[in-house]
Amino acid sequence: MSLTSGSPALEIRDAATALISGSLVAFPTETVYGLGADACNKDAVSRIYKVKGRPTNHPLIVHISSTNLLQRWAKDIPDYANKLANKFWPGPMTLILPRSDLAKDFITGGQNNVGIRIPSHNIALSLLEEFESLGGLGVAAPSANRFGKVSPTNILDVKIELGEYLGRADQILDGGSCEIGIESTIIDCTQPNPVILRPGFISIEMIEDILSTNLQIHNSTQIPVNAPGLLAFHYSPNGQVVPNANAKPGDGFVALAHIPTPPGAIRLASPKDYNEYAYLLYRSLRLADNKKLTKIHVVPVEDVGLGKAINNRIIKASGGITE
Ligand code: TXA
Ligand code: MG
């Protein structure tokens, strides 16, 4: 594995060449770091699953640099999906669309739809543009963590998660800390009306505003979708996350700044608003692991806007445990 450190343009060209030749490249996005492979190369994509330790029937998001490539991967794109794409791409949103022949079973986990995202991070976009200029059509990239673990938001976390599993020709591009800190909003666009599968920075309110409709949010008993981000236990640190403020002495504690630390608890983050909460959430869970804390109380916020995504990740990290 090589950690890039030369001139940015050369690094990106090297990384794009590595992708074209079938290697893996971990790269920053505005949400979290992704572990990329050429989405048309079955062997390269199968290495993503090995490196992550992820079951192979779980689909991957294909990243492209512009909507020019959208029709290559997807078909029968509904009007509302085009509206969302025009408004929120490049950005922290993934659309699930009916797949074209290019989206093989090894990308979609055998489903008839494909997840597509155009990220807004400069390095991610430059990498995708360079990769496409070399003939590539899309980069499959899940979050760059081991299966079920917390998504990495900086290069050190990527190295800790995956360093020992990457090969010599694989690369990690350094883009500092991810601005948003939690994964993209996923919207199922395969039905007459959109359904939110995973809340994110692009909030339900923002989407409703653009589409002038009321949205459905996925409830796991309604729609049979194959998405590990939808499993009950996901994004978890080693310690047990508890989604309330009843921390005992020695427990970790994460809450908005105005909430006082219970006596003896170890404050891991005091975000001043929801943006900062999303930014600090995974970082504070990793800090808890570094401190070998066995319990981390993470206090949910009001369930509006970005708050829905923050609460979703807190509940997922807790595995549904409430005490
Ligand atoms: O912000 C993000 O979305 C990051 C960055 C790297 O782009 N990527 C990411 O990928 O979070 P991943 O694989 O860790 O999570 C994507 C989720 C998974 O739960 C996956 O199963 C689901 O999206 N997904 C992908 N394609 C899908 C599809 N065709 N249908 C339903 N769910 C899909
Ligand atoms: Mg993930």
mmCIF file of C-alpha atoms and ligand atoms in Angstrom:
data_model
loop_
_atom_site.group_PDB
_atom_site.id
_atom_site.type_symbol
_atom_site.label_atom_id
_atom_site.label_comp_id
_atom_site.label_asym_id
_atom_site.label_seq_id
_atom_site.Cartn_x
_atom_site.Cartn_y
_atom_site.Cartn_z
ATOM 1 C CA MET A 1 0.000 0.000 0.000
ATOM 2 C CA SER A 2 1.399 3.415 -0.821
ATOM 3 C CA LEU A 3 0.465 6.600 0.966
ATOM 4 C CA THR A 4 0.574 9.400 -1.510
ATOM 5 C CA SER A 5 2.666 12.479 -0.785
ATOM 6 C CA GLY A 6 3.869 14.016 -4.066
ATOM 7 C CA SER A 7 2.214 16.790 -6.079
ATOM 8 C CA PRO A 8 -1.576 16.565 -5.942
ATOM 9 C CA ALA A 9 -2.031 16.256 -9.726
ATOM 10 C CA LEU A 10 0.551 13.462 -9.993
ATOM 11 C CA GLU A 11 -0.914 11.636 -7.016
ATOM 12 C CA ILE A 12 -4.345 11.700 -8.564
ATOM 13 C CA ARG A 13 -3.035 10.482 -11.907
ATOM 14 C CA ASP A 14 -1.190 7.631 -10.143
ATOM 15 C CA ALA A 15 -4.286 6.716 -8.180
ATOM 16 C CA ALA A 16 -6.482 6.756 -11.309
ATOM 17 C CA THR A 17 -3.937 4.541 -13.082
ATOM 18 C CA ALA A 18 -3.947 2.174 -10.113
ATOM 19 C CA LEU A 19 -7.743 1.926 -10.340
ATOM 20 C CA ILE A 20 -7.611 1.240 -14.091
ATOM 21 C CA SER A 21 -5.082 -1.517 -13.519
ATOM 22 C CA GLY A 22 -7.324 -3.238 -10.975
ATOM 23 C CA SER A 23 -5.888 -1.977 -7.671
ATOM 24 C CA LEU A 24 -7.875 -0.438 -4.837
ATOM 25 C CA VAL A 25 -7.710 3.258 -3.914
ATOM 26 C CA ALA A 26 -9.103 4.646 -0.687
ATOM 27 C CA PHE A 27 -10.108 8.266 -1.225
ATOM 28 C CA PRO A 28 -11.762 11.124 0.666
ATOM 29 C CA THR A 29 -15.294 12.274 -0.048
ATOM 30 C CA GLU A 30 -17.294 15.035 1.638
ATOM 31 C CA THR A 31 -19.119 12.345 3.702
ATOM 32 C CA VAL A 32 -16.591 9.646 4.690
ATOM 33 C CA TYR A 33 -13.595 7.922 3.058
ATOM 34 C CA GLY A 34 -14.438 5.374 0.378
ATOM 35 C CA LEU A 35 -12.573 2.235 -0.718
ATOM 36 C CA GLY A 36 -12.633 2.416 -4.517
ATOM 37 C CA ALA A 37 -12.294 -0.113 -7.321
ATOM 38 C CA ASP A 38 -13.088 -0.045 -11.044
ATOM 39 C CA ALA A 39 -16.823 -0.816 -11.033
ATOM 40 C CA CYS A 40 -16.463 -2.774 -14.314
ATOM 41 C CA ASN A 41 -13.648 -5.013 -13.040
ATOM 42 C CA LYS A 42 -15.063 -8.064 -11.269
ATOM 43 C CA ASP A 43 -11.750 -9.119 -9.692
ATOM 44 C CA ALA A 44 -11.031 -5.643 -8.355
ATOM 45 C CA VAL A 45 -14.549 -5.373 -6.929
ATOM 46 C CA SER A 46 -14.228 -8.781 -5.295
ATOM 47 C CA ARG A 47 -11.146 -7.488 -3.476
ATOM 48 C CA ILE A 48 -13.269 -4.717 -1.927
ATOM 49 C CA TYR A 49 -15.412 -7.414 -0.316
ATOM 50 C CA LYS A 50 -12.350 -9.301 0.927
ATOM 51 C CA VAL A 51 -10.630 -6.212 2.324
ATOM 52 C CA LYS A 52 -13.813 -5.080 4.081
ATOM 53 C CA GLY A 53 -14.855 -8.568 5.172
ATOM 54 C CA ARG A 54 -18.287 -7.756 3.732
ATOM 55 C CA PRO A 55 -20.847 -10.326 2.505
ATOM 56 C CA THR A 56 -20.884 -10.336 -1.317
ATOM 57 C CA ASN A 57 -24.642 -9.949 -1.700
ATOM 58 C CA HIS A 58 -24.480 -6.418 -0.289
ATOM 59 C CA PRO A 59 -24.507 -3.885 -3.152
ATOM 60 C CA LEU A 60 -21.946 -1.132 -3.762
ATOM 61 C CA ILE A 61 -22.446 2.496 -4.758
ATOM 62 C CA VAL A 62 -20.976 3.469 -8.155
ATOM 63 C CA HIS A 63 -19.311 6.904 -8.105
ATOM 64 C CA ILE A 64 -19.172 8.988 -11.290
ATOM 65 C CA SER A 65 -17.934 12.529 -11.959
ATOM 66 C CA SER A 66 -20.971 13.896 -13.832
ATOM 67 C CA THR A 67 -24.462 13.032 -15.005
ATOM 68 C CA ASN A 68 -22.979 12.354 -18.485
ATOM 69 C CA LEU A 69 -22.347 8.785 -17.323
ATOM 70 C CA LEU A 70 -25.694 8.315 -15.575
ATOM 71 C CA GLN A 71 -27.435 6.755 -18.597
ATOM 72 C CA ARG A 72 -24.623 4.210 -18.888
ATOM 73 C CA TRP A 73 -25.417 2.778 -15.450
ATOM 74 C CA ALA A 74 -29.143 3.364 -15.057
ATOM 75 C CA LYS A 75 -32.307 3.364 -17.165
ATOM 76 C CA ASP A 76 -35.941 4.463 -16.798
ATOM 77 C CA ILE A 77 -34.839 7.314 -14.541
ATOM 78 C CA PRO A 78 -37.946 8.972 -13.096
ATOM 79 C CA ASP A 79 -38.400 12.746 -13.403
ATOM 80 C CA TYR A 80 -38.166 13.218 -9.652
ATOM 81 C CA ALA A 81 -34.740 11.512 -9.651
ATOM 82 C CA ASN A 82 -33.498 13.881 -12.359
ATOM 83 C CA LYS A 83 -34.730 16.814 -10.274
ATOM 84 C CA LEU A 84 -32.855 15.527 -7.226
ATOM 85 C CA ALA A 85 -29.726 14.910 -9.302
ATOM 86 C CA ASN A 86 -29.821 18.436 -10.741
ATOM 87 C CA LYS A 87 -30.274 19.972 -7.316
ATOM 88 C CA PHE A 88 -28.015 17.920 -5.032
ATOM 89 C CA TRP A 89 -25.204 16.509 -7.224
ATOM 90 C CA PRO A 90 -22.310 16.773 -6.850
ATOM 91 C CA GLY A 91 -23.044 16.134 -3.178
ATOM 92 C CA PRO A 92 -23.851 13.769 -0.309
ATOM 93 C CA MET A 93 -26.730 11.909 -1.989
ATOM 94 C CA THR A 94 -26.982 8.411 -3.517
ATOM 95 C CA LEU A 95 -29.833 7.510 -5.877
ATOM 96 C CA ILE A 96 -30.961 3.901 -6.271
ATOM 97 C CA LEU A 97 -32.094 3.518 -9.897
ATOM 98 C CA PRO A 98 -33.137 0.683 -12.239
ATOM 99 C CA ARG A 99 -29.842 -0.742 -13.535
ATOM 100 C CA SER A 100 -28.569 -0.906 -17.105
ATOM 101 C CA ASP A 101 -26.614 -3.899 -18.454
ATOM 102 C CA LEU A 102 -23.361 -2.271 -17.344
ATOM 103 C CA ALA A 103 -24.289 -2.686 -13.655
ATOM 104 C CA LYS A 104 -23.463 -6.348 -13.155
ATOM 105 C CA ASP A 105 -24.556 -8.598 -10.306
ATOM 106 C CA PHE A 106 -21.127 -8.203 -8.673
ATOM 107 C CA ILE A 107 -21.958 -4.494 -8.112
ATOM 108 C CA THR A 108 -25.663 -4.729 -7.309
ATOM 109 C CA GLY A 109 -25.590 -7.872 -5.189
ATOM 110 C CA GLY A 110 -27.897 -9.433 -7.785
ATOM 111 C CA GLN A 111 -30.565 -6.737 -7.430
ATOM 112 C CA ASN A 112 -32.128 -5.067 -10.465
ATOM 113 C CA ASN A 113 -31.123 -1.604 -9.334
ATOM 114 C CA VAL A 114 -27.888 0.274 -8.851
ATOM 115 C CA GLY A 115 -26.755 2.969 -6.416
ATOM 116 C CA ILE A 116 -25.133 6.032 -8.038
ATOM 117 C CA ARG A 117 -23.422 9.040 -6.460
ATOM 118 C CA ILE A 118 -21.518 12.090 -7.689
ATOM 119 C CA PRO A 119 -19.436 13.246 -4.708
ATOM 120 C CA SER A 120 -18.502 16.912 -4.274
ATOM 121 C CA HIS A 121 -15.067 16.538 -2.645
ATOM 122 C CA ASN A 122 -12.367 18.034 -4.916
ATOM 123 C CA ILE A 123 -10.040 15.053 -4.644
ATOM 124 C CA ALA A 124 -12.850 12.552 -5.254
ATOM 125 C CA LEU A 125 -14.057 14.488 -8.297
ATOM 126 C CA SER A 126 -10.546 14.900 -9.734
ATOM 127 C CA LEU A 127 -9.868 11.200 -9.210
ATOM 128 C CA LEU A 128 -13.109 10.250 -10.983
ATOM 129 C CA GLU A 129 -12.439 12.668 -13.857
ATOM 130 C CA GLU A 130 -8.899 11.330 -14.315
ATOM 131 C CA PHE A 131 -10.156 7.730 -14.110
ATOM 132 C CA GLU A 132 -12.826 8.465 -16.722
ATOM 133 C CA SER A 133 -10.271 10.178 -18.987
ATOM 134 C CA LEU A 134 -8.370 6.851 -18.948
ATOM 135 C CA GLY A 135 -11.495 5.027 -20.114
ATOM 136 C CA GLY A 136 -13.052 4.147 -16.727
ATOM 137 C CA LEU A 137 -16.822 4.325 -16.361
ATOM 138 C CA GLY A 138 -17.365 4.346 -12.602
ATOM 139 C CA VAL A 139 -15.722 3.668 -9.246
ATOM 140 C CA ALA A 140 -17.435 1.303 -6.821
ATOM 141 C CA ALA A 141 -16.783 2.554 -3.304
ATOM 142 C CA PRO A 142 -18.213 1.532 0.039
ATOM 143 C CA SER A 143 -17.039 3.304 3.179
ATOM 144 C CA ALA A 144 -13.394 2.367 3.868
ATOM 145 C CA ASN A 145 -14.003 0.407 7.079
ATOM 146 C CA ARG A 146 -14.266 -3.267 8.013
ATOM 147 C CA PHE A 147 -17.827 -4.557 7.742
ATOM 148 C CA GLY A 148 -20.110 -3.315 10.525
ATOM 149 C CA LYS A 149 -17.541 -0.851 11.888
ATOM 150 C CA VAL A 150 -17.488 2.933 12.054
ATOM 151 C CA SER A 151 -16.841 4.719 8.732
ATOM 152 C CA PRO A 152 -13.448 6.483 8.601
ATOM 153 C CA THR A 153 -13.376 10.266 8.323
ATOM 154 C CA ASN A 154 -9.606 10.777 8.000
ATOM 155 C CA ILE A 155 -6.611 8.946 6.569
ATOM 156 C CA LEU A 156 -5.381 7.647 9.923
ATOM 157 C CA ASP A 157 -8.711 5.913 10.529
ATOM 158 C CA VAL A 158 -8.521 4.347 7.049
ATOM 159 C CA LYS A 159 -5.052 2.993 7.831
ATOM 160 C CA ILE A 160 -6.205 1.627 11.191
ATOM 161 C CA GLU A 161 -9.246 -0.047 9.595
ATOM 162 C CA LEU A 162 -7.759 -1.438 6.398
ATOM 163 C CA GLY A 163 -3.961 -0.951 6.405
ATOM 164 C CA GLU A 164 -3.189 -4.619 7.085
ATOM 165 C CA TYR A 165 -5.591 -5.836 4.368
ATOM 166 C CA LEU A 166 -4.434 -3.618 1.505
ATOM 167 C CA GLY A 167 -1.788 -4.766 -0.987
ATOM 168 C CA ARG A 168 1.371 -3.056 -2.212
ATOM 169 C CA ALA A 169 -0.213 -1.627 -5.336
ATOM 170 C CA ASP A 170 -3.222 -0.242 -3.465
ATOM 171 C CA GLN A 171 -3.253 3.431 -2.491
ATOM 172 C CA ILE A 172 -4.733 5.792 0.052
ATOM 173 C CA LEU A 173 -5.296 9.414 -0.996
ATOM 174 C CA ASP A 174 -5.119 11.934 1.825
ATOM 175 C CA GLY A 175 -7.793 14.628 1.818
ATOM 176 C CA GLY A 176 -7.775 15.610 5.484
ATOM 177 C CA SER A 177 -10.957 15.347 7.531
ATOM 178 C CA CYS A 178 -14.276 14.706 5.782
ATOM 179 C CA GLU A 179 -16.423 17.820 6.058
ATOM 180 C CA ILE A 180 -19.768 16.128 6.765
ATOM 181 C CA GLY A 181 -18.644 13.053 8.703
ATOM 182 C CA ILE A 182 -21.571 10.657 8.107
ATOM 183 C CA GLU A 183 -22.549 8.748 4.960
ATOM 184 C CA SER A 184 -24.696 10.049 2.086
ATOM 185 C CA THR A 185 -28.493 10.158 2.048
ATOM 186 C CA ILE A 186 -29.744 7.133 0.061
ATOM 187 C CA ILE A 187 -32.972 7.545 -1.907
ATOM 188 C CA ASP A 188 -34.740 4.657 -3.598
ATOM 189 C CA CYS A 189 -35.892 5.965 -6.996
ATOM 190 C CA THR A 190 -37.222 2.693 -8.385
ATOM 191 C CA GLN A 191 -40.861 3.313 -7.452
ATOM 192 C CA PRO A 192 -43.434 5.952 -8.432
ATOM 193 C CA ASN A 193 -42.446 7.945 -5.332
ATOM 194 C CA PRO A 194 -39.043 8.319 -3.690
ATOM 195 C CA VAL A 195 -38.283 6.499 -0.432
ATOM 196 C CA ILE A 196 -35.438 7.439 1.898
ATOM 197 C CA LEU A 197 -33.393 4.328 2.683
ATOM 198 C CA ARG A 198 -30.681 6.040 4.737
ATOM 199 C CA PRO A 199 -31.007 9.594 6.102
ATOM 200 C CA GLY A 200 -28.021 11.899 5.632
ATOM 201 C CA PHE A 201 -26.934 15.506 5.230
ATOM 202 C CA ILE A 202 -29.466 16.014 2.405
ATOM 203 C CA SER A 203 -32.442 15.981 4.737
ATOM 204 C CA ILE A 204 -35.987 14.821 4.162
ATOM 205 C CA GLU A 205 -37.127 18.421 4.466
ATOM 206 C CA MET A 206 -34.679 19.523 1.726
ATOM 207 C CA ILE A 207 -35.914 16.759 -0.585
ATOM 208 C CA GLU A 208 -39.586 17.460 0.102
ATOM 209 C CA ASP A 209 -38.941 21.093 -0.646
ATOM 210 C CA ILE A 210 -37.493 20.326 -4.093
ATOM 211 C CA LEU A 211 -40.137 17.754 -5.024
ATOM 212 C CA SER A 212 -43.094 19.502 -3.329
ATOM 213 C CA THR A 213 -44.321 16.186 -1.881
ATOM 214 C CA ASN A 214 -44.352 14.301 1.397
ATOM 215 C CA LEU A 215 -41.730 11.595 1.593
ATOM 216 C CA GLN A 216 -41.773 8.054 2.839
ATOM 217 C CA ILE A 217 -38.958 6.834 5.051
ATOM 218 C CA HIS A 218 -37.924 3.218 4.761
ATOM 219 C CA ASN A 219 -39.179 0.944 7.469
ATOM 220 C CA SER A 220 -37.405 -2.399 7.328
ATOM 221 C CA THR A 221 -40.659 -4.361 7.451
ATOM 222 C CA GLN A 222 -41.947 -2.659 4.288
ATOM 223 C CA ILE A 223 -39.339 -2.979 1.573
ATOM 224 C CA PRO A 224 -37.062 -5.953 1.026
ATOM 225 C CA VAL A 225 -33.795 -4.182 0.219
ATOM 226 C CA ASN A 226 -30.363 -5.563 0.557
ATOM 227 C CA ALA A 227 -28.447 -2.825 2.295
ATOM 228 C CA PRO A 228 -26.060 -3.413 5.197
ATOM 229 C CA GLY A 229 -26.479 0.218 6.274
ATOM 230 C CA LEU A 230 -30.043 -0.823 7.010
ATOM 231 C CA LEU A 231 -29.115 -3.684 9.325
ATOM 232 C CA ALA A 232 -29.973 -3.124 12.973
ATOM 233 C CA PHE A 233 -26.346 -3.362 14.148
ATOM 234 C CA HIS A 234 -24.011 -1.220 12.091
ATOM 235 C CA TYR A 235 -21.464 1.604 12.377
ATOM 236 C CA SER A 236 -20.369 0.192 15.733
ATOM 237 C CA PRO A 237 -17.300 0.827 17.855
ATOM 238 C CA ASN A 238 -15.921 -1.881 20.188
ATOM 239 C CA GLY A 239 -17.582 -0.313 23.227
ATOM 240 C CA GLN A 240 -21.356 -0.484 23.694
ATOM 241 C CA VAL A 241 -23.169 2.657 22.524
ATOM 242 C CA VAL A 242 -26.154 3.607 24.710
ATOM 243 C CA PRO A 243 -28.481 6.261 23.264
ATOM 244 C CA ASN A 244 -29.238 8.270 26.405
ATOM 245 C CA ALA A 245 -27.613 10.637 28.920
ATOM 246 C CA ASN A 246 -27.569 8.268 31.942
ATOM 247 C CA ALA A 247 -23.790 7.811 31.963
ATOM 248 C CA LYS A 248 -22.100 6.397 35.069
ATOM 249 C CA PRO A 249 -18.572 7.306 36.226
ATOM 250 C CA GLY A 250 -16.067 5.966 33.685
ATOM 251 C CA ASP A 251 -18.546 5.819 30.792
ATOM 252 C CA GLY A 252 -17.934 7.843 27.634
ATOM 253 C CA PHE A 253 -20.310 10.741 26.981
ATOM 254 C CA VAL A 254 -21.220 12.562 23.757
ATOM 255 C CA ALA A 255 -23.905 15.244 23.667
ATOM 256 C CA LEU A 256 -24.663 18.733 22.389
ATOM 257 C CA ALA A 257 -22.573 21.357 24.200
ATOM 258 C CA HIS A 258 -25.408 22.658 26.393
ATOM 259 C CA ILE A 259 -25.990 19.219 28.008
ATOM 260 C CA PRO A 260 -23.837 18.842 31.139
ATOM 261 C CA THR A 261 -21.533 15.833 31.627
ATOM 262 C CA PRO A 262 -22.866 13.431 34.291
ATOM 263 C CA PRO A 263 -20.487 13.202 37.294
ATOM 264 C CA GLY A 264 -17.438 11.045 36.534
ATOM 265 C CA ALA A 265 -18.338 10.441 32.889
ATOM 266 C CA ILE A 266 -15.681 11.046 30.214
ATOM 267 C CA ARG A 267 -16.736 13.752 27.781
ATOM 268 C CA LEU A 268 -15.693 12.776 24.241
ATOM 269 C CA ALA A 269 -17.351 15.583 22.256
ATOM 270 C CA SER A 270 -19.469 18.697 22.820
ATOM 271 C CA PRO A 271 -20.767 19.675 19.374
ATOM 272 C CA LYS A 272 -22.358 23.118 19.244
ATOM 273 C CA ASP A 273 -24.861 22.241 16.498
ATOM 274 C CA TYR A 274 -26.037 19.354 14.278
ATOM 275 C CA ASN A 275 -23.372 19.911 11.612
ATOM 276 C CA GLU A 276 -20.656 19.619 14.215
ATOM 277 C CA TYR A 277 -22.401 16.618 15.789
ATOM 278 C CA ALA A 278 -22.298 14.739 12.459
ATOM 279 C CA TYR A 279 -18.680 15.804 11.983
ATOM 280 C CA LEU A 280 -17.620 14.602 15.449
ATOM 281 C CA LEU A 281 -19.831 11.530 15.909
ATOM 282 C CA TYR A 282 -17.641 8.793 14.352
ATOM 283 C CA ARG A 283 -14.492 10.520 15.558
ATOM 284 C CA SER A 284 -15.768 10.379 19.142
ATOM 285 C CA LEU A 285 -16.723 6.683 18.829
ATOM 286 C CA ARG A 286 -13.167 5.960 17.675
ATOM 287 C CA LEU A 287 -11.784 8.048 20.528
ATOM 288 C CA ALA A 288 -13.845 5.898 22.908
ATOM 289 C CA ASP A 289 -12.220 2.782 21.454
ATOM 290 C CA ASN A 290 -8.754 4.332 21.813
ATOM 291 C CA LYS A 291 -9.536 4.950 25.464
ATOM 292 C CA LYS A 292 -10.851 1.377 25.708
ATOM 293 C CA LEU A 293 -14.171 2.534 27.086
ATOM 294 C CA THR A 294 -16.744 -0.245 27.392
ATOM 295 C CA LYS A 295 -19.817 2.024 27.383
ATOM 296 C CA ILE A 296 -20.419 5.240 25.483
ATOM 297 C CA HIS A 297 -23.563 7.248 26.119
ATOM 298 C CA VAL A 298 -24.410 9.207 22.975
ATOM 299 C CA VAL A 299 -27.358 11.544 23.417
ATOM 300 C CA PRO A 300 -29.775 11.782 20.479
ATOM 301 C CA VAL A 301 -31.023 15.155 19.195
ATOM 302 C CA GLU A 302 -34.356 16.418 17.960
ATOM 303 C CA ASP A 303 -35.489 14.268 15.014
ATOM 304 C CA VAL A 304 -35.519 17.046 12.391
ATOM 305 C CA GLY A 305 -33.227 17.904 9.461
ATOM 306 C CA LEU A 306 -29.717 16.518 9.900
ATOM 307 C CA GLY A 307 -30.860 15.401 13.377
ATOM 308 C CA LYS A 308 -32.643 12.420 11.760
ATOM 309 C CA ALA A 309 -29.366 11.184 10.259
ATOM 310 C CA ILE A 310 -27.458 11.709 13.515
ATOM 311 C CA ASN A 311 -30.098 9.791 15.490
ATOM 312 C CA ASN A 312 -30.159 7.031 12.853
ATOM 313 C CA ARG A 313 -26.384 6.471 13.232
ATOM 314 C CA ILE A 314 -26.570 6.608 17.048
ATOM 315 C CA ILE A 315 -29.350 3.990 17.108
ATOM 316 C CA LYS A 316 -27.533 1.794 14.554
ATOM 317 C CA ALA A 317 -24.316 2.005 16.569
ATOM 318 C CA SER A 318 -26.229 0.975 19.706
ATOM 319 C CA GLY A 319 -27.676 -2.112 17.991
ATOM 320 C CA GLY A 320 -31.070 -1.207 19.429
ATOM 321 C CA ILE A 321 -29.886 -1.331 23.057
ATOM 322 C CA THR A 322 -31.477 1.356 25.232
ATOM 323 C CA GLU A 323 -29.992 0.811 28.712
HETATM 324 O O1 TXA B 1 -21.361 8.559 1.715
HETATM 325 C C1 TXA B 1 -21.374 7.436 1.201
HETATM 326 O O2 TXA B 1 -22.404 6.967 0.670
HETATM 327 C C2 TXA B 1 -20.085 6.620 1.217
HETATM 328 C C3 TXA B 1 -19.039 7.336 0.329
HETATM 329 C C4 TXA B 1 -17.747 6.570 0.219
HETATM 330 O O3 TXA B 1 -19.603 7.587 -0.928
HETATM 331 N N1 TXA B 1 -20.300 5.275 0.773
HETATM 332 C C5 TXA B 1 -20.979 4.396 1.536
HETATM 333 O O4 TXA B 1 -21.052 3.114 0.984
HETATM 334 O O5 TXA B 1 -21.476 4.675 2.623
HETATM 335 P P1 TXA B 1 -21.451 1.829 1.853
HETATM 336 O O6 TXA B 1 -21.338 0.670 0.924
HETATM 337 O O7 TXA B 1 -20.623 1.788 3.079
HETATM 338 O O8 TXA B 1 -22.947 2.079 2.183
HETATM 339 C C6 TXA B 1 -23.862 2.156 1.095
HETATM 340 C C7 TXA B 1 -25.151 1.567 1.459
HETATM 341 C C8 TXA B 1 -25.048 0.100 1.829
HETATM 342 O O9 TXA B 1 -25.924 -0.119 2.913
HETATM 343 C C9 TXA B 1 -25.496 -0.586 0.552
HETATM 344 O O10 TXA B 1 -26.019 -1.861 0.793
HETATM 345 C C10 TXA B 1 -26.547 0.388 0.043
HETATM 346 O O11 TXA B 1 -25.973 1.627 0.289
HETATM 347 N N2 TXA B 1 -26.743 0.207 -1.389
HETATM 348 C C11 TXA B 1 -25.832 0.315 -2.371
HETATM 349 N N3 TXA B 1 -26.379 -0.012 -3.562
HETATM 350 C C12 TXA B 1 -27.661 -0.309 -3.305
HETATM 351 C C13 TXA B 1 -28.749 -0.752 -4.114
HETATM 352 N N4 TXA B 1 -28.601 -0.962 -5.415
HETATM 353 N N5 TXA B 1 -29.933 -0.983 -3.501
HETATM 354 C C14 TXA B 1 -30.098 -0.805 -2.181
HETATM 355 N N6 TXA B 1 -29.101 -0.395 -1.355
HETATM 356 C C15 TXA B 1 -27.905 -0.167 -1.918
HETATM 357 MG MG MG B 2 -20.457 1.585 5.043
#
